[in-house]
PDB file of C-alpha atoms in Angstrom:
ATOM      1  CA  ASP D   1       0.064   0.109  -0.411  1.00  0.00           C
ATOM      2  CA  ALA D   2       0.922   3.511  -0.930  1.00  0.00           C
ATOM      3  CA  GLU D   3       1.998   5.687   2.732  1.00  0.00           C
ATOM      4  CA  ILE D   4       3.822   8.303   3.667  1.00  0.00           C
ATOM      5  CA  THR D   5       6.413   8.034   6.220  1.00  0.00           C
ATOM      6  CA  GLN D   6       8.541  10.362   8.343  1.00  0.00           C
ATOM      7  CA  SER D   7      12.045   9.870  10.575  1.00  0.00           C
ATOM      8  CA  PRO D   8      12.373  10.073  12.821  1.00  0.00           C
ATOM      9  CA  ARG D   9       9.482  10.056  14.667  1.00  0.00           C
ATOM     10  CA  HIS D  10      11.212  11.459  18.225  1.00  0.00           C
ATOM     11  CA  LYS D  11      14.676  13.489  18.716  1.00  0.00           C
ATOM     12  CA  ILE D  12      16.068  15.327  21.176  1.00  0.00           C
ATOM     13  CA  THR D  13      18.661  17.849  20.035  1.00  0.00           C
ATOM     14  CA  GLU D  14      20.460  20.837  21.380  1.00  0.00           C
ATOM     15  CA  THR D  15      20.349  24.712  20.783  1.00  0.00           C
ATOM     16  CA  GLY D  16      22.672  25.300  17.525  1.00  0.00           C
ATOM     17  CA  ARG D  17      22.632  22.079  15.972  1.00  0.00           C
ATOM     18  CA  GLN D  18      21.522  20.944  12.593  1.00  0.00           C
ATOM     19  CA  VAL D  19      18.752  18.990  12.440  1.00  0.00           C
ATOM     20  CA  THR D  20      17.004  17.335   9.367  1.00  0.00           C
ATOM     21  CA  LEU D  21      13.671  15.590   9.491  1.00  0.00           C
ATOM     22  CA  ALA D  22      12.889  13.137   6.392  1.00  0.00           C
ATOM     23  CA  CYS D  23       9.725  12.469   4.615  1.00  0.00           C
ATOM     24  CA  HIS D  24       9.286   9.603   2.132  1.00  0.00           C
ATOM     25  CA  GLN D  25       5.910   9.177  -0.035  1.00  0.00           C
ATOM     26  CA  THR D  26       5.076   6.230  -2.425  1.00  0.00           C
ATOM     27  CA  TRP D  27       2.272   7.428  -3.643  1.00  0.00           C
ATOM     28  CA  ASN D  28       4.223   9.033  -6.610  1.00  0.00           C
ATOM     29  CA  HIS D  29       2.481  12.918  -5.307  1.00  0.00           C
ATOM     30  CA  ASN D  30       3.425  16.416  -6.757  1.00  0.00           C
ATOM     31  CA  ASN D  31       2.995  18.562  -4.209  1.00  0.00           C
ATOM     32  CA  MET D  32       4.384  17.710  -0.495  1.00  0.00           C
ATOM     33  CA  PHE D  33       4.023  20.050   2.538  1.00  0.00           C
ATOM     34  CA  TRP D  34       5.846  20.530   5.461  1.00  0.00           C
ATOM     35  CA  TYR D  35       3.707  21.568   8.613  1.00  0.00           C
ATOM     36  CA  ARG D  36       4.196  22.522  12.418  1.00  0.00           C
ATOM     37  CA  GLN D  37       1.556  22.066  15.043  1.00  0.00           C
ATOM     38  CA  ASP D  38       1.560  23.423  17.922  1.00  0.00           C
ATOM     39  CA  LEU D  39      -0.582  23.973  20.758  1.00  0.00           C
ATOM     40  CA  GLY D  40      -3.122  26.962  20.279  1.00  0.00           C
ATOM     41  CA  HIS D  41      -1.840  27.446  16.753  1.00  0.00           C
ATOM     42  CA  GLY D  42      -3.164  24.337  14.947  1.00  0.00           C
ATOM     43  CA  LEU D  43      -1.323  23.159  12.064  1.00  0.00           C
ATOM     44  CA  ARG D  44       1.488  25.985  10.468  1.00  0.00           C
ATOM     45  CA  LEU D  45       2.781  25.584   6.776  1.00  0.00           C
ATOM     46  CA  ILE D  46       6.313  25.537   7.132  1.00  0.00           C
ATOM     47  CA  HIS D  47       7.391  25.046   3.236  1.00  0.00           C
ATOM     48  CA  TYR D  48       5.568  23.284   0.620  1.00  0.00           C
ATOM     49  CA  SER D  49       6.621  21.879  -3.070  1.00  0.00           C
ATOM     50  CA  TYR D  50       4.457  21.501  -6.325  1.00  0.00           C
ATOM     51  CA  GLY D  51       7.446  19.076  -8.226  1.00  0.00           C
ATOM     52  CA  VAL D  52      10.733  18.015  -8.250  1.00  0.00           C
ATOM     53  CA  HIS D  53      13.225  21.019  -7.968  1.00  0.00           C
ATOM     54  CA  ASP D  54      10.157  23.429  -6.810  1.00  0.00           C
ATOM     55  CA  THR D  55      10.136  24.313  -3.127  1.00  0.00           C
ATOM     56  CA  ASN D  56       8.185  27.335  -1.657  1.00  0.00           C
ATOM     57  CA  LYS D  57       7.864  29.560   1.631  1.00  0.00           C
ATOM     58  CA  GLY D  58       4.777  29.255   3.705  1.00  0.00           C
ATOM     59  CA  GLU D  59       3.860  30.967   6.894  1.00  0.00           C
ATOM     60  CA  VAL D  60       6.492  30.067   9.172  1.00  0.00           C
ATOM     61  CA  SER D  61       9.552  29.448   6.723  1.00  0.00           C
ATOM     62  CA  ASP D  62      12.620  30.998   8.837  1.00  0.00           C
ATOM     63  CA  GLY D  63      15.130  29.193  10.086  1.00  0.00           C
ATOM     64  CA  TYR D  64      13.986  25.961   8.205  1.00  0.00           C
ATOM     65  CA  SER D  65      15.206  24.698   4.256  1.00  0.00           C
ATOM     66  CA  VAL D  66      13.924  22.086   1.642  1.00  0.00           C
ATOM     67  CA  SER D  67      15.325  20.600  -1.356  1.00  0.00           C
ATOM     68  CA  ARG D  68      13.342  18.358  -3.628  1.00  0.00           C
ATOM     69  CA  SER D  69      15.601  16.603  -5.827  1.00  0.00           C
ATOM     70  CA  ASN D  70      13.132  13.278  -6.389  1.00  0.00           C
ATOM     71  CA  THR D  71       9.437  12.794  -6.326  1.00  0.00           C
ATOM     72  CA  GLU D  72       9.451  11.017  -3.199  1.00  0.00           C
ATOM     73  CA  ASP D  73      11.241  13.210  -1.048  1.00  0.00           C
ATOM     74  CA  LEU D  74      10.912  16.220   0.864  1.00  0.00           C
ATOM     75  CA  PRO D  75      13.633  16.462   3.761  1.00  0.00           C
ATOM     76  CA  LEU D  76      13.120  19.524   6.253  1.00  0.00           C
ATOM     77  CA  THR D  77      16.409  21.180   7.682  1.00  0.00           C
ATOM     78  CA  LEU D  78      16.725  23.469  10.633  1.00  0.00           C
ATOM     79  CA  GLU D  79      19.853  24.804   9.924  1.00  0.00           C
ATOM     80  CA  SER D  80      20.561  25.946  14.106  1.00  0.00           C
ATOM     81  CA  ALA D  81      17.791  24.577  16.108  1.00  0.00           C
ATOM     82  CA  ALA D  82      16.357  27.028  19.024  1.00  0.00           C
ATOM     83  CA  SER D  83      14.449  25.997  21.334  1.00  0.00           C
ATOM     84  CA  SER D  84      11.044  27.854  19.830  1.00  0.00           C
ATOM     85  CA  GLN D  85      11.150  24.874  17.159  1.00  0.00           C
ATOM     86  CA  THR D  86      10.375  22.464  19.866  1.00  0.00           C
ATOM     87  CA  SER D  87       7.132  21.540  18.023  1.00  0.00           C
ATOM     88  CA  VAL D  88       5.402  18.165  16.534  1.00  0.00           C
ATOM     89  CA  TYR D  89       6.349  18.335  12.548  1.00  0.00           C
ATOM     90  CA  PHE D  90       4.050  16.652   9.890  1.00  0.00           C
ATOM     91  CA  CYS D  91       4.820  15.944   6.231  1.00  0.00           C
ATOM     92  CA  ALA D  92       1.792  15.872   3.661  1.00  0.00           C
ATOM     93  CA  SER D  93       1.107  15.159   0.464  1.00  0.00           C
ATOM     94  CA  SER D  94      -1.853  15.224  -1.914  1.00  0.00           C
ATOM     95  CA  GLU D  95      -1.836  14.279  -6.203  1.00  0.00           C
ATOM     96  CA  SER D  96      -2.477  17.782  -7.673  1.00  0.00           C
ATOM     97  CA  THR D  97      -3.074  21.327  -7.095  1.00  0.00           C
ATOM     98  CA  ALA D  98      -6.482  20.864  -7.912  1.00  0.00           C
ATOM     99  CA  ASN D  99      -6.870  18.116  -5.321  1.00  0.00           C
ATOM    100  CA  THR D 100      -5.004  19.865  -2.564  1.00  0.00           C
ATOM    101  CA  GLY D 101      -7.389  20.081   0.359  1.00  0.00           C
ATOM    102  CA  GLU D 102      -6.776  15.897  -0.047  1.00  0.00           C
ATOM    103  CA  LEU D 103      -3.529  15.860   1.856  1.00  0.00           C
ATOM    104  CA  PHE D 104      -2.284  12.475   2.813  1.00  0.00           C
ATOM    105  CA  PHE D 105      -0.485  12.896   6.458  1.00  0.00           C
ATOM    106  CA  GLY D 106       2.544  11.187   7.850  1.00  0.00           C
ATOM    107  CA  GLU D 107       2.609  10.236  11.342  1.00  0.00           C
ATOM    108  CA  GLY D 108       4.378  13.146  12.460  1.00  0.00           C
ATOM    109  CA  SER D 109       7.999  13.571  14.136  1.00  0.00           C
ATOM    110  CA  ARG D 110       8.304  15.044  17.531  1.00  0.00           C
ATOM    111  CA  LEU D 111      11.650  17.198  17.867  1.00  0.00           C
ATOM    112  CA  THR D 112      12.735  18.901  20.974  1.00  0.00           C
ATOM    113  CA  VAL D 113      15.275  21.388  20.962  1.00  0.00           C
ATOM    114  CA  LEU D 114      16.818  21.819  24.604  1.00  0.00           C
TER     115      LEU D 114
ATOM    116  CA  GLN A   1      -6.326  38.754  11.982  1.00  0.00           C
ATOM    117  CA  LYS A   2      -5.707  35.278  11.689  1.00  0.00           C
ATOM    118  CA  GLU A   3      -6.578  33.970   7.633  1.00  0.00           C
ATOM    119  CA  VAL A   4      -8.327  30.865   9.546  1.00  0.00           C
ATOM    120  CA  GLU A   5     -10.299  31.151  12.612  1.00  0.00           C
ATOM    121  CA  GLN A   6     -12.439  28.596  14.956  1.00  0.00           C
ATOM    122  CA  ASN A   7     -13.511  28.655  18.664  1.00  0.00           C
ATOM    123  CA  SER A   8     -10.553  26.820  20.076  1.00  0.00           C
ATOM    124  CA  GLY A   9     -13.282  25.041  22.732  1.00  0.00           C
ATOM    125  CA  PRO A  10     -13.235  22.572  24.345  1.00  0.00           C
ATOM    126  CA  LEU A  11     -16.532  22.035  23.111  1.00  0.00           C
ATOM    127  CA  SER A  12     -18.708  19.546  25.049  1.00  0.00           C
ATOM    128  CA  VAL A  13     -21.309  17.558  24.171  1.00  0.00           C
ATOM    129  CA  PRO A  14     -23.702  14.687  25.573  1.00  0.00           C
ATOM    130  CA  GLU A  15     -24.105  11.560  23.692  1.00  0.00           C
ATOM    131  CA  GLY A  16     -26.507  11.618  20.659  1.00  0.00           C
ATOM    132  CA  ALA A  17     -26.596  15.473  20.713  1.00  0.00           C
ATOM    133  CA  ILE A  18     -25.862  17.109  17.634  1.00  0.00           C
ATOM    134  CA  ALA A  19     -22.098  18.836  17.558  1.00  0.00           C
ATOM    135  CA  SER A  20     -21.483  22.116  15.814  1.00  0.00           C
ATOM    136  CA  LEU A  21     -18.385  23.585  15.116  1.00  0.00           C
ATOM    137  CA  ASN A  22     -17.636  26.751  13.097  1.00  0.00           C
ATOM    138  CA  CYS A  23     -14.971  28.803  11.244  1.00  0.00           C
ATOM    139  CA  THR A  24     -14.393  31.859   9.749  1.00  0.00           C
ATOM    140  CA  TYR A  25     -11.765  32.514   7.056  1.00  0.00           C
ATOM    141  CA  SER A  26     -10.191  36.480   5.564  1.00  0.00           C
ATOM    142  CA  ASP A  27      -9.548  35.695   1.986  1.00  0.00           C
ATOM    143  CA  ARG A  28     -12.868  36.016  -0.084  1.00  0.00           C
ATOM    144  CA  GLY A  29     -11.466  34.429  -3.450  1.00  0.00           C
ATOM    145  CA  SER A  30     -11.063  31.638  -1.302  1.00  0.00           C
ATOM    146  CA  GLN A  31     -13.051  28.323  -3.375  1.00  0.00           C
ATOM    147  CA  SER A  32     -12.326  24.905  -1.496  1.00  0.00           C
ATOM    148  CA  PHE A  33     -13.085  24.539   2.063  1.00  0.00           C
ATOM    149  CA  PHE A  34     -11.654  20.887   4.219  1.00  0.00           C
ATOM    150  CA  TRP A  35     -12.800  19.404   7.591  1.00  0.00           C
ATOM    151  CA  TYR A  36     -10.188  17.365   9.145  1.00  0.00           C
ATOM    152  CA  ARG A  37     -10.218  15.127  12.024  1.00  0.00           C
ATOM    153  CA  GLN A  38      -7.451  14.454  14.387  1.00  0.00           C
ATOM    154  CA  TYR A  39      -7.099  12.160  17.310  1.00  0.00           C
ATOM    155  CA  SER A  40      -4.896  13.077  20.140  1.00  0.00           C
ATOM    156  CA  GLY A  41      -1.389  11.796  19.435  1.00  0.00           C
ATOM    157  CA  LYS A  42      -2.164  10.803  15.762  1.00  0.00           C
ATOM    158  CA  SER A  43      -1.796  12.453  12.516  1.00  0.00           C
ATOM    159  CA  PRO A  44      -4.998  14.881  10.496  1.00  0.00           C
ATOM    160  CA  GLU A  45      -7.199  12.569   8.430  1.00  0.00           C
ATOM    161  CA  LEU A  46     -10.397  13.957   5.944  1.00  0.00           C
ATOM    162  CA  ILE A  47     -13.187  13.866   6.759  1.00  0.00           C
ATOM    163  CA  MET A  48     -15.455  16.198   4.252  1.00  0.00           C
ATOM    164  CA  SER A  49     -14.642  18.875   1.286  1.00  0.00           C
ATOM    165  CA  ILE A  50     -17.006  21.613  -0.016  1.00  0.00           C
ATOM    166  CA  TYR A  51     -16.961  23.872  -2.739  1.00  0.00           C
ATOM    167  CA  SER A  52     -20.400  25.601  -3.187  1.00  0.00           C
ATOM    168  CA  ASN A  53     -22.767  27.258  -1.015  1.00  0.00           C
ATOM    169  CA  GLY A  54     -24.809  25.896   0.856  1.00  0.00           C
ATOM    170  CA  ASP A  55     -24.899  22.028   2.454  1.00  0.00           C
ATOM    171  CA  LYS A  56     -22.975  18.740   2.166  1.00  0.00           C
ATOM    172  CA  GLU A  57     -23.941  15.696   3.369  1.00  0.00           C
ATOM    173  CA  ASP A  58     -22.227  12.421   4.366  1.00  0.00           C
ATOM    174  CA  GLY A  59     -23.722  10.107   7.089  1.00  0.00           C
ATOM    175  CA  ARG A  60     -23.941  11.824  10.257  1.00  0.00           C
ATOM    176  CA  PHE A  61     -21.580  14.575   8.691  1.00  0.00           C
ATOM    177  CA  THR A  62     -22.867  18.398   7.462  1.00  0.00           C
ATOM    178  CA  ALA A  63     -20.657  20.811   5.894  1.00  0.00           C
ATOM    179  CA  GLN A  64     -21.817  24.305   5.862  1.00  0.00           C
ATOM    180  CA  LEU A  65     -20.932  27.197   3.700  1.00  0.00           C
ATOM    181  CA  ASN A  66     -21.292  31.015   3.375  1.00  0.00           C
ATOM    182  CA  LYS A  67     -18.960  32.459   1.212  1.00  0.00           C
ATOM    183  CA  ALA A  68     -20.793  36.001   1.739  1.00  0.00           C
ATOM    184  CA  SER A  69     -20.022  35.644   5.248  1.00  0.00           C
ATOM    185  CA  GLN A  70     -17.449  33.720   4.805  1.00  0.00           C
ATOM    186  CA  TYR A  71     -17.986  31.102   7.265  1.00  0.00           C
ATOM    187  CA  VAL A  72     -17.665  27.562   7.155  1.00  0.00           C
ATOM    188  CA  SER A  73     -19.314  25.091   9.746  1.00  0.00           C
ATOM    189  CA  LEU A  74     -19.582  21.708  10.549  1.00  0.00           C
ATOM    190  CA  LEU A  75     -22.515  19.794  11.974  1.00  0.00           C
ATOM    191  CA  ILE A  76     -22.207  15.934  13.511  1.00  0.00           C
ATOM    192  CA  ARG A  77     -25.583  14.501  14.684  1.00  0.00           C
ATOM    193  CA  ASP A  78     -26.196  12.378  16.724  1.00  0.00           C
ATOM    194  CA  SER A  79     -22.609  12.820  18.450  1.00  0.00           C
ATOM    195  CA  GLN A  80     -20.568   9.250  19.712  1.00  0.00           C
ATOM    196  CA  PRO A  81     -17.854   9.438  22.179  1.00  0.00           C
ATOM    197  CA  SER A  82     -15.827   8.317  18.996  1.00  0.00           C
ATOM    198  CA  ASP A  83     -16.306  11.782  17.818  1.00  0.00           C
ATOM    199  CA  SER A  84     -14.219  13.039  20.803  1.00  0.00           C
ATOM    200  CA  ALA A  85     -11.070  14.550  18.651  1.00  0.00           C
ATOM    201  CA  THR A  86      -9.844  18.322  17.671  1.00  0.00           C
ATOM    202  CA  TYR A  87     -11.579  19.087  14.165  1.00  0.00           C
ATOM    203  CA  LEU A  88      -9.527  21.668  11.660  1.00  0.00           C
ATOM    204  CA  CYS A  89     -11.319  23.895   9.365  1.00  0.00           C
ATOM    205  CA  ALA A  90      -8.750  24.100   6.057  1.00  0.00           C
ATOM    206  CA  VAL A  91      -9.240  26.971   3.298  1.00  0.00           C
ATOM    207  CA  ASN A  92      -7.236  25.926   0.240  1.00  0.00           C
ATOM    208  CA  GLN A  93      -5.855  29.219  -0.823  1.00  0.00           C
ATOM    209  CA  GLY A  94      -3.408  29.039  -3.876  1.00  0.00           C
ATOM    210  CA  GLY A  95      -3.035  25.709  -4.143  1.00  0.00           C
ATOM    211  CA  LYS A  96      -2.043  25.534  -0.652  1.00  0.00           C
ATOM    212  CA  LEU A  97      -3.621  24.711   3.153  1.00  0.00           C
ATOM    213  CA  ILE A  98      -4.214  26.752   5.468  1.00  0.00           C
ATOM    214  CA  PHE A  99      -5.703  25.905   8.801  1.00  0.00           C
ATOM    215  CA  GLY A 100      -7.405  26.912  11.605  1.00  0.00           C
ATOM    216  CA  GLN A 101      -6.417  26.566  15.087  1.00  0.00           C
ATOM    217  CA  GLY A 102      -9.065  23.498  15.742  1.00  0.00           C
ATOM    218  CA  THR A 103     -11.809  23.090  17.936  1.00  0.00           C
ATOM    219  CA  GLU A 104     -11.617  20.042  20.541  1.00  0.00           C
ATOM    220  CA  LEU A 105     -14.909  18.036  20.688  1.00  0.00           C
ATOM    221  CA  SER A 106     -15.401  16.208  23.978  1.00  0.00           C
ATOM    222  CA  VAL A 107     -18.582  13.728  23.269  1.00  0.00           C
ATOM    223  CA  LYS A 108     -19.739  12.609  27.395  1.00  0.00           C
ATOM    224  CA  PRO A 109     -21.805   9.263  27.327  1.00  0.00           C
TER     225      PRO A 109
END
């Protein structure tokens, strides 16, 4: 069955370290998204991609970067982790721009920055 | 002003009652609207989508859209304890989904 997987599921790191969260989907979806979820804020869009070599900034992109070298993967990098980036991160994908609302989510990655 | 706003709750209803969840959005150009359900510790899952003014029914769920008032709602009839979750309203803006902060629903037996 097609799926979307995130790794690691849990990570603890220190302030200033570089962290990469992996996202891999096997649906062959063009669109991929990274969200963070914090209490009281719902899901906030960090970065998104509509295809290979395409990346775009979302609402809360400062301190994060992504790259899309193939259809299946969209890794999220925190260049220098800060305590404010402690959060649960969700990767999602969708088939096309017209159907962007039908997102398939990964199980989430819980990141703690000490 | 947030682009998509919901009452964070918690909203508590007795089993068998109707739960009403509300959402407003700021972008008048938005054309598609979605409700996601998220159980505690899990990822969100799509339960309803609506694109035209009026009501859309799917089983015990009814989504309502009023573009003139920039208002979307979700009604859950005959609420069950298994409906206890956070409900997220989402609006497609320029090809990407913008979410509200979510409303926590608790259905008491």
